[in-house]
mmCIF file of N, CA, C and O in Angstrom:
data_model
loop_
_atom_site.group_PDB
_atom_site.id
_atom_site.type_symbol
_atom_site.label_atom_id
_atom_site.label_comp_id
_atom_site.label_asym_id
_atom_site.label_seq_id
_atom_site.Cartn_x
_atom_site.Cartn_y
_atom_site.Cartn_z
ATOM 1 N N UNK A 1 48.136 -108.240 11.954
ATOM 2 C CA UNK A 1 48.907 -109.438 12.117
ATOM 3 C C UNK A 1 48.138 -110.437 12.973
ATOM 4 O O UNK A 1 47.703 -110.097 14.053
ATOM 5 N N UNK A 2 47.990 -111.621 12.465
ATOM 6 C CA UNK A 2 47.380 -112.665 13.280
ATOM 7 C C UNK A 2 48.464 -113.273 14.159
ATOM 8 O O UNK A 2 49.656 -113.084 13.918
ATOM 9 N N UNK A 3 48.055 -114.010 15.164
ATOM 10 C CA UNK A 3 49.048 -114.609 16.053
ATOM 11 C C UNK A 3 49.982 -115.550 15.286
ATOM 12 O O UNK A 3 51.169 -115.637 15.579
ATOM 13 N N UNK A 4 49.452 -116.229 14.268
ATOM 14 C CA UNK A 4 50.284 -117.152 13.499
ATOM 15 C C UNK A 4 51.332 -116.399 12.681
ATOM 16 O O UNK A 4 52.505 -116.758 12.679
ATOM 17 N N UNK A 5 50.922 -115.348 11.961
ATOM 18 C CA UNK A 5 51.890 -114.614 11.146
ATOM 19 C C UNK A 5 52.828 -113.804 12.020
ATOM 20 O O UNK A 5 53.977 -113.598 11.664
ATOM 21 N N UNK A 6 52.345 -113.343 13.161
ATOM 22 C CA UNK A 6 53.203 -112.585 14.059
ATOM 23 C C UNK A 6 54.364 -113.457 14.524
ATOM 24 O O UNK A 6 55.513 -113.023 14.514
ATOM 25 N N UNK A 7 54.067 -114.685 14.905
ATOM 26 C CA UNK A 7 55.116 -115.598 15.364
ATOM 27 C C UNK A 7 56.112 -115.868 14.243
ATOM 28 O O UNK A 7 57.324 -115.807 14.443
ATOM 29 N N UNK A 8 55.610 -116.142 13.048
ATOM 30 C CA UNK A 8 56.480 -116.415 11.905
ATOM 31 C C UNK A 8 57.350 -115.209 11.590
ATOM 32 O O UNK A 8 58.554 -115.333 11.396
ATOM 33 N N UNK A 9 56.736 -114.024 11.533
ATOM 34 C CA UNK A 9 57.494 -112.811 11.231
ATOM 35 C C UNK A 9 58.498 -112.496 12.324
ATOM 36 O O UNK A 9 59.599 -112.043 12.057
ATOM 37 N N UNK A 10 58.089 -112.707 13.560
ATOM 38 C CA UNK A 10 58.981 -112.442 14.686
ATOM 39 C C UNK A 10 60.245 -113.275 14.554
ATOM 40 O O UNK A 10 61.362 -112.773 14.691
ATOM 41 N N UNK A 11 60.089 -114.543 14.267
ATOM 42 C CA UNK A 11 61.243 -115.429 14.174
ATOM 43 C C UNK A 11 62.103 -115.111 12.960
ATOM 44 O O UNK A 11 63.327 -115.092 13.040
ATOM 45 N N UNK A 12 61.488 -114.841 11.800
ATOM 46 C CA UNK A 12 62.271 -114.568 10.605
ATOM 47 C C UNK A 12 62.908 -113.188 10.663
ATOM 48 O O UNK A 12 64.046 -113.000 10.236
ATOM 49 N N UNK A 13 62.214 -112.189 11.210
ATOM 50 C CA UNK A 13 62.782 -110.849 11.301
ATOM 51 C C UNK A 13 63.964 -110.808 12.263
ATOM 52 O O UNK A 13 64.895 -110.039 12.060
ATOM 53 N N UNK A 14 63.928 -111.615 13.296
ATOM 54 C CA UNK A 14 65.015 -111.618 14.276
ATOM 55 C C UNK A 14 66.342 -111.934 13.609
ATOM 56 O O UNK A 14 67.374 -111.348 13.941
ATOM 57 N N UNK A 15 66.308 -112.827 12.638
ATOM 58 C CA UNK A 15 67.520 -113.157 11.897
ATOM 59 C C UNK A 15 68.114 -111.953 11.180
ATOM 60 O O UNK A 15 69.334 -111.771 11.137
ATOM 61 N N UNK A 16 67.256 -111.096 10.615
ATOM 62 C CA UNK A 16 67.732 -109.877 9.956
ATOM 63 C C UNK A 16 68.431 -108.961 10.958
ATOM 64 O O UNK A 16 69.479 -108.411 10.688
ATOM 65 N N UNK A 17 67.819 -108.782 12.116
ATOM 66 C CA UNK A 17 68.381 -107.879 13.112
ATOM 67 C C UNK A 17 69.699 -108.412 13.671
ATOM 68 O O UNK A 17 70.617 -107.652 13.937
ATOM 69 N N UNK A 18 69.790 -109.719 13.839
ATOM 70 C CA UNK A 18 71.032 -110.310 14.341
ATOM 71 C C UNK A 18 72.142 -110.174 13.293
ATOM 72 O O UNK A 18 73.263 -109.787 13.604
ATOM 73 N N UNK A 19 71.796 -110.455 12.043
ATOM 74 C CA UNK A 19 72.807 -110.449 10.980
ATOM 75 C C UNK A 19 73.281 -109.036 10.628
ATOM 76 O O UNK A 19 74.463 -108.799 10.454
ATOM 77 N N UNK A 20 72.335 -108.088 10.513
ATOM 78 C CA UNK A 20 72.679 -106.766 10.010
ATOM 79 C C UNK A 20 72.777 -105.682 11.082
ATOM 80 O O UNK A 20 73.323 -104.614 10.837
ATOM 81 N N UNK A 21 72.233 -105.929 12.266
ATOM 82 C CA UNK A 21 72.336 -104.982 13.376
ATOM 83 C C UNK A 21 71.972 -103.565 13.002
ATOM 84 O O UNK A 21 70.914 -103.304 12.450
ATOM 85 N N UNK A 22 72.869 -102.639 13.259
ATOM 86 C CA UNK A 22 72.586 -101.218 13.035
ATOM 87 C C UNK A 22 72.609 -100.835 11.559
ATOM 88 O O UNK A 22 72.283 -99.702 11.206
ATOM 89 N N UNK A 23 72.988 -101.737 10.683
ATOM 90 C CA UNK A 23 73.004 -101.446 9.251
ATOM 91 C C UNK A 23 71.678 -101.749 8.570
ATOM 92 O O UNK A 23 71.565 -101.602 7.365
ATOM 93 N N UNK A 24 70.702 -102.194 9.316
ATOM 94 C CA UNK A 24 69.394 -102.521 8.751
ATOM 95 C C UNK A 24 68.528 -101.272 8.762
ATOM 96 O O UNK A 24 68.281 -100.683 9.804
ATOM 97 N N UNK A 25 68.091 -100.853 7.592
ATOM 98 C CA UNK A 25 67.352 -99.606 7.490
ATOM 99 C C UNK A 25 65.872 -99.785 7.225
ATOM 100 O O UNK A 25 65.105 -98.862 7.396
ATOM 101 N N UNK A 26 65.405 -100.928 6.789
ATOM 102 C CA UNK A 26 63.986 -101.053 6.532
ATOM 103 C C UNK A 26 63.567 -102.445 6.111
ATOM 104 O O UNK A 26 64.367 -103.235 5.649
ATOM 105 N N UNK A 27 62.310 -102.712 6.316
ATOM 106 C CA UNK A 27 61.669 -103.947 5.870
ATOM 107 C C UNK A 27 60.390 -103.558 5.151
ATOM 108 O O UNK A 27 59.753 -102.569 5.505
ATOM 109 N N UNK A 28 60.014 -104.307 4.167
ATOM 110 C CA UNK A 28 58.755 -104.029 3.501
ATOM 111 C C UNK A 28 57.649 -104.823 4.166
ATOM 112 O O UNK A 28 57.897 -105.797 4.858
ATOM 113 N N UNK A 29 56.441 -104.391 3.957
ATOM 114 C CA UNK A 29 55.290 -105.101 4.513
ATOM 115 C C UNK A 29 54.579 -104.274 5.553
ATOM 116 O O UNK A 29 54.883 -103.114 5.786
ATOM 117 N N UNK A 30 53.613 -104.875 6.177
ATOM 118 C CA UNK A 30 52.830 -104.172 7.183
ATOM 119 C C UNK A 30 53.382 -104.452 8.566
ATOM 120 O O UNK A 30 53.904 -105.527 8.833
ATOM 121 N N UNK A 31 53.267 -103.485 9.440
ATOM 122 C CA UNK A 31 53.771 -103.642 10.801
ATOM 123 C C UNK A 31 52.713 -104.160 11.750
ATOM 124 O O UNK A 31 53.023 -104.590 12.839
ATOM 125 N N UNK A 32 51.455 -104.087 11.381
ATOM 126 C CA UNK A 32 50.401 -104.617 12.236
ATOM 127 C C UNK A 32 49.837 -103.590 13.198
ATOM 128 O O UNK A 32 49.940 -102.388 12.999
ATOM 129 N N UNK A 33 49.271 -104.077 14.259
ATOM 130 C CA UNK A 33 48.593 -103.233 15.238
ATOM 131 C C UNK A 33 49.603 -102.433 16.058
ATOM 132 O O UNK A 33 50.809 -102.658 15.992
ATOM 133 N N UNK A 34 49.091 -101.520 16.863
ATOM 134 C CA UNK A 34 49.953 -100.734 17.743
ATOM 135 C C UNK A 34 50.714 -101.634 18.718
ATOM 136 O O UNK A 34 51.883 -101.397 19.007
ATOM 137 N N UNK A 35 50.047 -102.677 19.206
ATOM 138 C CA UNK A 35 50.714 -103.607 20.126
ATOM 139 C C UNK A 35 51.854 -104.343 19.425
ATOM 140 O O UNK A 35 52.934 -104.525 19.997
ATOM 141 N N UNK A 36 51.618 -104.778 18.177
ATOM 142 C CA UNK A 36 52.663 -105.476 17.428
ATOM 143 C C UNK A 36 53.837 -104.547 17.164
ATOM 144 O O UNK A 36 55.002 -104.954 17.268
ATOM 145 N N UNK A 37 53.552 -103.291 16.847
ATOM 146 C CA UNK A 37 54.626 -102.317 16.631
ATOM 147 C C UNK A 37 55.429 -102.108 17.905
ATOM 148 O O UNK A 37 56.660 -102.029 17.861
ATOM 149 N N UNK A 38 54.743 -102.026 19.028
ATOM 150 C CA UNK A 38 55.432 -101.808 20.301
ATOM 151 C C UNK A 38 56.334 -102.987 20.654
ATOM 152 O O UNK A 38 57.421 -102.806 21.193
ATOM 153 N N UNK A 39 55.898 -104.197 20.329
ATOM 154 C CA UNK A 39 56.739 -105.381 20.568
ATOM 155 C C UNK A 39 58.025 -105.267 19.753
ATOM 156 O O UNK A 39 59.118 -105.525 20.269
ATOM 157 N N UNK A 40 57.928 -104.857 18.494
ATOM 158 C CA UNK A 40 59.120 -104.700 17.654
ATOM 159 C C UNK A 40 60.065 -103.651 18.235
ATOM 160 O O UNK A 40 61.277 -103.844 18.266
ATOM 161 N N UNK A 41 59.502 -102.536 18.702
ATOM 162 C CA UNK A 41 60.314 -101.473 19.298
ATOM 163 C C UNK A 41 60.997 -101.977 20.563
ATOM 164 O O UNK A 41 62.201 -101.764 20.765
ATOM 165 N N UNK A 42 60.252 -102.669 21.411
ATOM 166 C CA UNK A 42 60.795 -103.145 22.687
ATOM 167 C C UNK A 42 61.870 -104.214 22.502
ATOM 168 O O UNK A 42 62.913 -104.184 23.154
ATOM 169 N N UNK A 43 61.628 -105.153 21.618
ATOM 170 C CA UNK A 43 62.553 -106.274 21.451
ATOM 171 C C UNK A 43 63.796 -105.875 20.656
ATOM 172 O O UNK A 43 64.916 -106.196 21.033
ATOM 173 N N UNK A 44 63.582 -105.153 19.543
ATOM 174 C CA UNK A 44 64.696 -104.864 18.648
ATOM 175 C C UNK A 44 65.306 -103.475 18.851
ATOM 176 O O UNK A 44 66.291 -103.139 18.200
ATOM 177 N N UNK A 45 64.685 -102.658 19.718
ATOM 178 C CA UNK A 45 65.184 -101.305 19.974
ATOM 179 C C UNK A 45 65.334 -100.531 18.665
ATOM 180 O O UNK A 45 66.413 -100.010 18.341
ATOM 181 N N UNK A 46 64.271 -100.498 17.875
ATOM 182 C CA UNK A 46 64.283 -99.827 16.577
ATOM 183 C C UNK A 46 63.315 -98.648 16.588
ATOM 184 O O UNK A 46 62.462 -98.528 17.460
ATOM 185 N N UNK A 47 63.475 -97.790 15.606
ATOM 186 C CA UNK A 47 62.553 -96.681 15.387
ATOM 187 C C UNK A 47 61.712 -97.035 14.171
ATOM 188 O O UNK A 47 62.245 -97.501 13.156
ATOM 189 N N UNK A 48 60.420 -96.821 14.254
ATOM 190 C CA UNK A 48 59.525 -97.149 13.154
ATOM 191 C C UNK A 48 59.118 -95.868 12.424
ATOM 192 O O UNK A 48 58.778 -94.873 13.063
ATOM 193 N N UNK A 49 59.159 -95.924 11.134
ATOM 194 C CA UNK A 49 58.685 -94.810 10.318
ATOM 195 C C UNK A 49 57.517 -95.280 9.481
ATOM 196 O O UNK A 49 57.626 -96.262 8.751
ATOM 197 N N UNK A 50 56.407 -94.605 9.609
ATOM 198 C CA UNK A 50 55.210 -94.991 8.870
ATOM 199 C C UNK A 50 55.107 -94.129 7.616
ATOM 200 O O UNK A 50 55.088 -92.896 7.693
ATOM 201 N N UNK A 51 55.035 -94.763 6.477
ATOM 202 C CA UNK A 51 54.870 -94.056 5.208
ATOM 203 C C UNK A 51 53.445 -94.306 4.736
ATOM 204 O O UNK A 51 53.044 -95.451 4.541
ATOM 205 N N UNK A 52 52.661 -93.242 4.563
ATOM 206 C CA UNK A 52 51.264 -93.438 4.159
ATOM 207 C C UNK A 52 51.158 -94.051 2.766
ATOM 208 O O UNK A 52 52.029 -93.861 1.915
ATOM 209 N N UNK A 53 50.085 -94.772 2.552
ATOM 210 C CA UNK A 53 49.832 -95.402 1.257
ATOM 211 C C UNK A 53 49.537 -94.349 0.200
ATOM 212 O O UNK A 53 48.992 -93.292 0.500
ATOM 213 N N UNK A 54 49.896 -94.671 -1.021
ATOM 214 C CA UNK A 54 49.585 -93.787 -2.137
ATOM 215 C C UNK A 54 48.079 -93.762 -2.397
ATOM 216 O O UNK A 54 47.499 -92.733 -2.695
ATOM 217 N N UNK A 55 47.464 -94.923 -2.257
ATOM 218 C CA UNK A 55 46.032 -95.041 -2.534
ATOM 219 C C UNK A 55 45.281 -95.384 -1.248
ATOM 220 O O UNK A 55 45.811 -96.033 -0.357
ATOM 221 N N UNK A 56 44.032 -94.963 -1.224
ATOM 222 C CA UNK A 56 43.181 -95.260 -0.075
ATOM 223 C C UNK A 56 42.844 -96.755 -0.052
ATOM 224 O O UNK A 56 42.675 -97.378 -1.098
ATOM 225 N N UNK A 57 42.769 -97.325 1.143
ATOM 226 C CA UNK A 57 42.412 -98.734 1.277
ATOM 227 C C UNK A 57 41.030 -98.969 0.680
ATOM 228 O O UNK A 57 40.138 -98.137 0.815
ATOM 229 N N UNK A 58 40.864 -100.120 0.050
ATOM 230 C CA UNK A 58 39.588 -100.454 -0.567
ATOM 231 C C UNK A 58 38.806 -101.455 0.280
ATOM 232 O O UNK A 58 37.846 -102.028 -0.186
ATOM 233 N N UNK A 59 39.214 -101.637 1.499
ATOM 234 C CA UNK A 59 38.512 -102.565 2.378
ATOM 235 C C UNK A 59 38.434 -101.967 3.771
ATOM 236 O O UNK A 59 39.158 -101.045 4.111
ATOM 237 N N UNK A 60 37.561 -102.513 4.558
ATOM 238 C CA UNK A 60 37.394 -102.082 5.935
ATOM 239 C C UNK A 60 37.631 -103.295 6.826
ATOM 240 O O UNK A 60 36.995 -104.331 6.649
ATOM 241 N N UNK A 61 38.545 -103.180 7.738
ATOM 242 C CA UNK A 61 38.834 -104.278 8.647
ATOM 243 C C UNK A 61 37.988 -104.110 9.906
ATOM 244 O O UNK A 61 38.071 -103.094 10.586
ATOM 245 N N UNK A 62 37.187 -105.103 10.198
ATOM 246 C CA UNK A 62 36.305 -105.083 11.368
ATOM 247 C C UNK A 62 36.884 -105.972 12.458
ATOM 248 O O UNK A 62 37.681 -106.864 12.182
ATOM 249 N N UNK A 63 36.477 -105.756 13.701
ATOM 250 C CA UNK A 63 36.981 -106.602 14.780
ATOM 251 C C UNK A 63 36.601 -108.074 14.569
ATOM 252 O O UNK A 63 35.533 -108.374 14.031
ATOM 253 N N UNK A 64 37.477 -108.965 14.983
ATOM 254 C CA UNK A 64 37.195 -110.394 14.886
ATOM 255 C C UNK A 64 36.111 -110.784 15.883
ATOM 256 O O UNK A 64 36.019 -110.224 16.972
ATOM 257 N N UNK A 65 35.297 -111.745 15.495
ATOM 258 C CA UNK A 65 34.276 -112.291 16.385
ATOM 259 C C UNK A 65 34.526 -113.782 16.538
ATOM 260 O O UNK A 65 34.809 -114.475 15.573
ATOM 261 N N UNK A 66 34.403 -114.260 17.757
ATOM 262 C CA UNK A 66 34.524 -115.687 18.022
ATOM 263 C C UNK A 66 33.179 -116.151 18.565
ATOM 264 O O UNK A 66 32.722 -115.675 19.603
ATOM 265 N N UNK A 67 32.542 -117.041 17.829
ATOM 266 C CA UNK A 67 31.223 -117.532 18.222
ATOM 267 C C UNK A 67 31.318 -119.015 18.531
ATOM 268 O O UNK A 67 32.136 -119.742 17.971
ATOM 269 N N UNK A 68 30.467 -119.457 19.417
ATOM 270 C CA UNK A 68 30.608 -120.822 19.941
ATOM 271 C C UNK A 68 29.890 -121.894 19.134
ATOM 272 O O UNK A 68 30.165 -123.072 19.313
ATOM 273 N N UNK A 69 28.978 -121.488 18.253
ATOM 274 C CA UNK A 69 28.280 -122.519 17.474
ATOM 275 C C UNK A 69 27.863 -121.966 16.120
ATOM 276 O O UNK A 69 27.914 -120.761 15.870
ATOM 277 N N UNK A 70 27.444 -122.865 15.239
ATOM 278 C CA UNK A 70 27.118 -122.489 13.866
ATOM 279 C C UNK A 70 25.881 -121.597 13.790
ATOM 280 O O UNK A 70 25.820 -120.689 12.960
ATOM 281 N N UNK A 71 24.902 -121.809 14.654
ATOM 282 C CA UNK A 71 23.683 -120.989 14.640
ATOM 283 C C UNK A 71 24.025 -119.533 14.945
ATOM 284 O O UNK A 71 23.591 -118.611 14.238
ATOM 285 N N UNK A 72 24.820 -119.308 15.987
ATOM 286 C CA UNK A 72 25.242 -117.942 16.319
ATOM 287 C C UNK A 72 26.053 -117.324 15.184
ATOM 288 O O UNK A 72 25.928 -116.147 14.870
ATOM 289 N N UNK A 73 26.893 -118.136 14.566
ATOM 290 C CA UNK A 73 27.724 -117.682 13.455
ATOM 291 C C UNK A 73 26.851 -117.218 12.292
ATOM 292 O O UNK A 73 27.055 -116.122 11.756
ATOM 293 N N UNK A 74 25.871 -118.028 11.916
ATOM 294 C CA UNK A 74 24.970 -117.655 10.815
ATOM 295 C C UNK A 74 24.127 -116.436 11.174
ATOM 296 O O UNK A 74 23.904 -115.555 10.339
ATOM 297 N N UNK A 75 23.661 -116.359 12.413
ATOM 298 C CA UNK A 75 22.888 -115.195 12.849
ATOM 299 C C UNK A 75 23.723 -113.918 12.775
ATOM 300 O O UNK A 75 23.227 -112.864 12.378
ATOM 301 N N UNK A 76 24.983 -114.011 13.138
ATOM 302 C CA UNK A 76 25.866 -112.841 13.076
ATOM 303 C C UNK A 76 26.113 -112.411 11.634
ATOM 304 O O UNK A 76 26.156 -111.224 11.325
ATOM 305 N N UNK A 77 26.262 -113.367 10.736
ATOM 306 C CA UNK A 77 26.426 -113.047 9.313
ATOM 307 C C UNK A 77 25.184 -112.314 8.809
ATOM 308 O O UNK A 77 25.288 -111.276 8.137
ATOM 309 N N UNK A 78 24.015 -112.812 9.138
ATOM 310 C CA UNK A 78 22.761 -112.169 8.718
ATOM 311 C C UNK A 78 22.635 -110.776 9.317
ATOM 312 O O UNK A 78 22.286 -109.814 8.625
ATOM 313 N N UNK A 79 22.937 -110.649 10.601
ATOM 314 C CA UNK A 79 22.845 -109.350 11.261
ATOM 315 C C UNK A 79 23.789 -108.339 10.614
ATOM 316 O O UNK A 79 23.417 -107.210 10.330
ATOM 317 N N UNK A 80 25.004 -108.769 10.343
ATOM 318 C CA UNK A 80 25.987 -107.885 9.722
ATOM 319 C C UNK A 80 25.566 -107.491 8.313
ATOM 320 O O UNK A 80 25.705 -106.330 7.913
ATOM 321 N N UNK A 81 25.059 -108.442 7.542
ATOM 322 C CA UNK A 81 24.631 -108.156 6.174
ATOM 323 C C UNK A 81 23.456 -107.174 6.158
ATOM 324 O O UNK A 81 23.433 -106.228 5.363
ATOM 325 N N UNK A 82 22.505 -107.377 7.041
ATOM 326 C CA UNK A 82 21.349 -106.455 7.125
ATOM 327 C C UNK A 82 21.824 -105.068 7.559
ATOM 328 O O UNK A 82 21.414 -104.059 6.977
ATOM 329 N N UNK A 83 22.699 -105.014 8.527
ATOM 330 C CA UNK A 83 23.234 -103.739 8.997
ATOM 331 C C UNK A 83 23.957 -102.993 7.875
ATOM 332 O O UNK A 83 23.756 -101.790 7.688
ATOM 333 N N UNK A 84 24.774 -103.686 7.121
ATOM 334 C CA UNK A 84 25.521 -103.047 6.019
ATOM 335 C C UNK A 84 24.584 -102.619 4.889
ATOM 336 O O UNK A 84 24.806 -101.584 4.271
ATOM 337 N N UNK A 85 23.532 -103.407 4.631
ATOM 338 C CA UNK A 85 22.614 -103.052 3.533
ATOM 339 C C UNK A 85 21.805 -101.798 3.854
ATOM 340 O O UNK A 85 21.303 -101.132 2.960
ATOM 341 N N UNK A 86 21.673 -101.467 5.106
ATOM 342 C CA UNK A 86 20.926 -100.264 5.519
ATOM 343 C C UNK A 86 21.772 -98.987 5.416
ATOM 344 O O UNK A 86 21.236 -97.900 5.483
ATOM 345 N N UNK A 87 23.063 -99.149 5.262
ATOM 346 C CA UNK A 87 23.951 -97.989 5.115
ATOM 347 C C UNK A 87 23.905 -97.493 3.672
ATOM 348 O O UNK A 87 23.499 -98.208 2.772
ATOM 349 N N UNK A 88 24.332 -96.272 3.482
ATOM 350 C CA UNK A 88 24.335 -95.721 2.113
ATOM 351 C C UNK A 88 25.375 -96.396 1.245
ATOM 352 O O UNK A 88 26.477 -96.598 1.581
#
């Protein structure tokens, strides 16, 4: 969850919890990071159940990088591409 989608989901999900209270049994979608899950537990006092995916993920999520200029950004892209090309 990015900060933008987290805020949007937080506000829209709150309406579900207010309207349905203890009769709400589930929402579809991803719950996000452990911190995002903990916020949901703390704010809404809910129990989370994780259901594993049927299929293995076809992508790898890497940590975000924030670079201060375009040269560093391009250098990081090159470094990452070279690093990945050396893997099997």
